[in-house]
Amino acid sequence: MAKRRRKTKKTQENRGTNWLVIGGVGLVGVIGLFALLFLAIREPEVEQPQTLAEYCTENDGNCVSIGADDAPVTFVEVSDFGCPHCQAFHQEKSAPIQENYVDPGTVKWVFLPYALRAETVPAANAALCASEQGKYVEFSDSLFNLPTETALTREGFTTVASEIDLDVDSFAACLEEGRYNRTIGDNQQAARVVGVSGTPTFFVNDQVVSGNLPLSEFERLFDQYSGT
C-alpha cells in the first residue's frame, strides 16, 4: 500500500508539471499574437507608395528628374553605383535616351537615388550632394564612367566633382555630413514596397522592366506609351 501511495504522489507531481508547461506555451502564444498585431498596425517609416512615380511626386526632394513634366512617358530608374549592369546601361544608353526621348519632350526621366548595400550609400549620397548644385545627371554619368573600385571612394567623388565644376568645398561639406543618408534609406524602403530587389530596375509608365535590356526594347516601350 505504501508503494502504491508513493506512485500516486509522483503521478500527481508529474501532472502538476505538465500544467505548468501547457500554461507557459499558452503565454508564449498570447505574447506572439500581440507581437503580430503590433507589427500589423504600426505605422511604416515611409508612407507606402502605389508606384515609385507617385512616391517621387509626393517626395520630390528624394528624387531627381529631367525632361518635361507633361511628357507622355515617365521613366523611373533604380540603380546602384556599384552595379556593373547599371554602369553598362549608363555608358551605352544614357546619351541616346536623353537625346532622342528626353530632350524632345517624350520622356520624363526620374532617378531614385538608391543603394543595394551599405558600401554604396556614400556614392548615392554624393550624387545627391551634386544635385544641390543642379548636376545630378552629370555627376552620375561621370561616376559610372570610372572603374567601380574608384567610383565608390572619396577620391572618386571629388575627382568627378572637380571635372564637372562643382563648388568643391560645399560638395565636400555635404559628403562629410552624410546629408542624404536618411533620404537614401527612405528610397530603399519605398523601392522594397513596390518589389524592387535588384538593380537596375526601371518603370516605364509603371510597367516594370528589370535589367540592362537592349536599347531597342526601351525604345519600343517609349514609342508604345507615347503613341508614336
Short mmCIF file of C-alpha atoms in Angstrom, two decimals:
data_model
loop_
_atom_site.label_atom_id
_atom_site.label_comp_id
_atom_site.label_asym_id
_atom_site.label_seq_id
_atom_site.Cartn_x
_atom_site.Cartn_y
_atom_site.Cartn_z
CA MET A 1 0.00 0.00 0.00
CA ALA A 2 2.87 2.39 0.85
CA LYS A 3 4.40 1.80 -2.56
CA ARG A 4 1.06 2.48 -4.24
CA ARG A 5 0.70 5.83 -2.38
CA ARG A 6 4.21 6.96 -3.41
CA LYS A 7 3.37 6.16 -7.05
CA THR A 8 0.17 8.23 -6.83
CA LYS A 9 2.06 11.20 -5.37
CA LYS A 10 4.65 11.05 -8.14
CA THR A 11 1.91 10.89 -10.75
CA GLN A 12 0.25 13.97 -9.26
CA GLU A 13 3.58 15.83 -9.29
CA ASN A 14 4.04 14.96 -12.97
CA ARG A 15 0.56 16.21 -13.75
CA GLY A 16 1.32 19.47 -12.00
CA THR A 17 4.46 19.91 -14.09
CA ASN A 18 2.53 19.27 -17.29
CA TRP A 19 0.05 22.03 -16.44
CA LEU A 20 2.94 24.46 -15.96
CA VAL A 21 4.31 23.56 -19.39
CA ILE A 22 0.91 23.97 -21.01
CA GLY A 23 0.43 27.31 -19.28
CA GLY A 24 3.85 28.51 -20.43
CA VAL A 25 3.15 27.54 -24.04
CA GLY A 26 -0.15 29.38 -23.89
CA LEU A 27 1.53 32.50 -22.53
CA VAL A 28 4.11 32.45 -25.32
CA GLY A 29 1.30 32.11 -27.84
CA VAL A 30 -0.52 35.13 -26.43
CA ILE A 31 2.68 37.21 -26.47
CA GLY A 32 3.32 36.15 -30.07
CA LEU A 33 -0.22 37.10 -31.06
CA PHE A 34 0.15 40.58 -29.57
CA ALA A 35 3.53 41.00 -31.32
CA LEU A 36 1.96 40.13 -34.67
CA LEU A 37 -0.91 42.53 -34.02
CA PHE A 38 1.59 45.29 -33.16
CA LEU A 39 3.54 44.74 -36.38
CA ALA A 40 0.32 44.76 -38.37
CA ILE A 41 -0.99 48.07 -37.02
CA ARG A 42 2.21 50.10 -36.55
CA GLU A 43 2.84 52.98 -38.94
CA PRO A 44 5.54 52.33 -41.60
CA GLU A 45 8.59 54.58 -41.51
CA VAL A 46 7.83 55.72 -45.07
CA GLU A 47 4.34 56.11 -46.45
CA GLN A 48 3.86 53.15 -48.75
CA PRO A 49 3.51 54.33 -52.37
CA GLN A 50 1.32 52.75 -55.00
CA THR A 51 4.11 53.41 -57.52
CA LEU A 52 7.58 54.91 -57.42
CA ALA A 53 6.41 57.67 -59.77
CA GLU A 54 3.83 58.66 -57.13
CA TYR A 55 6.43 58.41 -54.38
CA CYS A 56 8.79 60.74 -56.23
CA THR A 57 5.98 63.21 -56.93
CA GLU A 58 4.98 63.27 -53.26
CA ASN A 59 8.61 63.36 -52.04
CA ASP A 60 10.26 65.46 -54.74
CA GLY A 61 13.30 66.14 -52.56
CA ASN A 62 14.07 62.41 -52.58
CA CYS A 63 14.24 62.06 -56.36
CA VAL A 64 15.71 63.89 -59.35
CA SER A 65 14.04 64.28 -62.72
CA ILE A 66 14.88 65.62 -66.16
CA GLY A 67 12.53 66.27 -69.05
CA ALA A 68 9.08 67.76 -69.41
CA ASP A 69 6.66 67.28 -66.51
CA ASP A 70 3.84 66.71 -69.02
CA ALA A 71 5.75 64.12 -71.05
CA PRO A 72 3.54 61.17 -72.06
CA VAL A 73 6.10 58.69 -70.70
CA THR A 74 7.52 58.60 -67.16
CA PHE A 75 10.70 56.55 -66.89
CA VAL A 76 11.77 55.77 -63.30
CA GLU A 77 15.25 54.36 -62.76
CA VAL A 78 16.51 52.49 -59.68
CA SER A 79 20.26 51.95 -59.96
CA ASP A 80 23.25 51.33 -57.73
CA PHE A 81 26.68 52.87 -58.33
CA GLY A 82 28.38 49.56 -57.55
CA CYS A 83 26.26 47.60 -60.04
CA PRO A 84 28.10 46.66 -63.29
CA HIS A 85 24.83 46.30 -65.23
CA CYS A 86 23.80 49.80 -64.13
CA GLN A 87 27.19 51.07 -65.25
CA ALA A 88 26.81 49.42 -68.65
CA PHE A 89 23.30 50.87 -69.04
CA HIS A 90 24.57 54.40 -68.43
CA GLN A 91 27.62 54.04 -70.63
CA GLU A 92 25.65 52.60 -73.55
CA LYS A 93 22.14 54.03 -73.32
CA SER A 94 22.01 57.20 -71.24
CA ALA A 95 23.07 59.56 -74.05
CA PRO A 96 20.72 58.22 -76.78
CA ILE A 97 17.73 58.13 -74.39
CA GLN A 98 18.34 61.73 -73.38
CA GLU A 99 18.91 62.90 -76.95
CA ASN A 100 16.08 61.02 -78.65
CA TYR A 101 13.38 60.93 -75.96
CA VAL A 102 14.04 63.27 -73.03
CA ASP A 103 15.14 66.38 -74.93
CA PRO A 104 12.22 66.26 -77.43
CA GLY A 105 9.73 66.03 -74.52
CA THR A 106 8.61 62.42 -74.97
CA VAL A 107 10.10 61.03 -71.73
CA LYS A 108 10.38 62.39 -68.21
CA TRP A 109 13.32 60.54 -66.65
CA VAL A 110 13.07 60.16 -62.86
CA PHE A 111 16.08 58.98 -60.84
CA LEU A 112 15.55 57.35 -57.44
CA PRO A 113 18.91 57.67 -55.58
CA TYR A 114 19.39 54.19 -54.17
CA ALA A 115 21.94 51.77 -52.73
CA LEU A 116 21.81 47.97 -52.70
CA ARG A 117 24.26 47.72 -49.82
CA ALA A 118 25.92 49.86 -47.18
CA GLU A 119 29.13 50.24 -49.20
CA THR A 120 27.33 52.13 -51.99
CA VAL A 121 25.34 54.53 -49.79
CA PRO A 122 28.17 57.15 -49.85
CA ALA A 123 28.07 57.21 -53.68
CA ALA A 124 24.30 57.79 -53.72
CA ASN A 125 24.77 60.48 -51.06
CA ALA A 126 27.47 62.11 -53.22
CA ALA A 127 25.15 62.18 -56.23
CA LEU A 128 22.51 63.98 -54.17
CA CYS A 129 25.16 66.40 -52.93
CA ALA A 130 25.90 67.16 -56.59
CA SER A 131 22.17 67.60 -57.16
CA GLU A 132 22.24 70.54 -54.75
CA GLN A 133 24.24 72.32 -57.46
CA GLY A 134 21.96 71.12 -60.26
CA LYS A 135 24.35 68.46 -61.58
CA TYR A 136 22.96 65.10 -60.51
CA VAL A 137 22.94 63.66 -64.04
CA GLU A 138 26.41 64.93 -64.91
CA PHE A 139 27.79 63.55 -61.67
CA SER A 140 26.07 60.16 -62.08
CA ASP A 141 27.17 59.68 -65.68
CA SER A 142 30.76 60.65 -64.83
CA LEU A 143 30.84 58.38 -61.77
CA PHE A 144 29.57 55.45 -63.84
CA ASN A 145 32.44 56.08 -66.28
CA LEU A 146 35.00 55.43 -63.56
CA PRO A 147 36.20 51.92 -62.65
CA THR A 148 33.95 50.59 -59.87
CA GLU A 149 36.79 50.35 -57.34
CA THR A 150 37.41 54.09 -57.81
CA ALA A 151 33.79 55.18 -58.20
CA LEU A 152 32.93 54.08 -54.66
CA THR A 153 35.72 56.08 -52.99
CA ARG A 154 36.01 59.61 -51.65
CA GLU A 155 38.75 60.18 -54.22
CA GLY A 156 36.37 59.18 -56.99
CA PHE A 157 33.67 61.55 -55.73
CA THR A 158 35.99 64.53 -55.50
CA THR A 159 37.60 63.78 -58.89
CA VAL A 160 34.20 63.86 -60.58
CA ALA A 161 33.17 66.96 -58.63
CA SER A 162 36.20 68.81 -59.99
CA GLU A 163 35.61 67.56 -63.54
CA ILE A 164 32.04 68.89 -63.65
CA ASP A 165 32.96 72.18 -61.95
CA LEU A 166 31.11 71.78 -58.67
CA ASP A 167 31.81 74.07 -55.72
CA VAL A 168 34.16 71.50 -54.20
CA ASP A 169 34.13 72.95 -50.69
CA SER A 170 30.33 72.91 -50.48
CA PHE A 171 30.27 69.44 -52.00
CA ALA A 172 32.87 68.16 -49.52
CA ALA A 173 30.88 69.52 -46.57
CA CYS A 174 27.79 67.67 -47.81
CA LEU A 175 29.79 64.45 -48.16
CA GLU A 176 31.29 64.76 -44.71
CA GLU A 177 27.88 65.30 -43.16
CA GLY A 178 26.30 62.33 -44.94
CA ARG A 179 23.46 64.75 -45.55
CA TYR A 180 21.28 62.43 -47.64
CA ASN A 181 21.84 59.07 -45.95
CA ARG A 182 18.37 59.15 -44.41
CA THR A 183 16.85 60.08 -47.78
CA ILE A 184 18.53 57.07 -49.35
CA GLY A 185 17.13 54.86 -46.57
CA ASP A 186 13.63 56.15 -47.30
CA ASN A 187 14.14 55.45 -51.00
CA GLN A 188 15.31 51.92 -50.26
CA GLN A 189 12.16 51.26 -48.28
CA ALA A 190 9.92 52.75 -50.97
CA ALA A 191 11.62 50.57 -53.60
CA ARG A 192 11.13 47.44 -51.49
CA VAL A 193 7.43 48.21 -51.11
CA VAL A 194 6.92 48.07 -54.89
CA GLY A 195 9.00 44.91 -55.25
CA VAL A 196 12.46 46.15 -56.27
CA SER A 197 15.04 43.55 -55.23
CA GLY A 198 17.88 44.18 -57.67
CA THR A 199 19.38 46.75 -60.00
CA PRO A 200 18.91 48.15 -62.48
CA THR A 201 15.14 48.18 -62.24
CA PHE A 202 13.07 50.56 -64.37
CA PHE A 203 9.43 51.54 -64.58
CA VAL A 204 8.02 52.77 -67.89
CA ASN A 205 4.65 54.31 -67.06
CA ASP A 206 4.66 51.92 -64.08
CA GLN A 207 5.45 48.82 -66.18
CA VAL A 208 8.42 47.15 -64.53
CA VAL A 209 11.49 46.49 -66.65
CA SER A 210 14.29 44.51 -64.99
CA GLY A 211 17.88 44.55 -66.13
CA ASN A 212 20.00 46.23 -68.76
CA LEU A 213 17.87 45.35 -71.78
CA PRO A 214 18.83 46.26 -75.35
CA LEU A 215 18.23 49.89 -76.29
CA SER A 216 15.68 48.76 -78.86
CA GLU A 217 13.47 47.36 -76.07
CA PHE A 218 13.46 50.66 -74.19
CA GLU A 219 12.71 52.48 -77.46
CA ARG A 220 9.82 50.10 -78.17
CA LEU A 221 8.26 50.81 -74.77
CA PHE A 222 8.76 54.57 -75.07
CA ASP A 223 7.13 54.54 -78.52
CA GLN A 224 4.29 52.30 -77.31
CA TYR A 225 3.37 54.53 -74.38
CA SER A 226 3.84 57.79 -76.26
CA GLY A 227 1.70 56.60 -79.16
CA THR A 228 4.43 57.11 -81.77
#
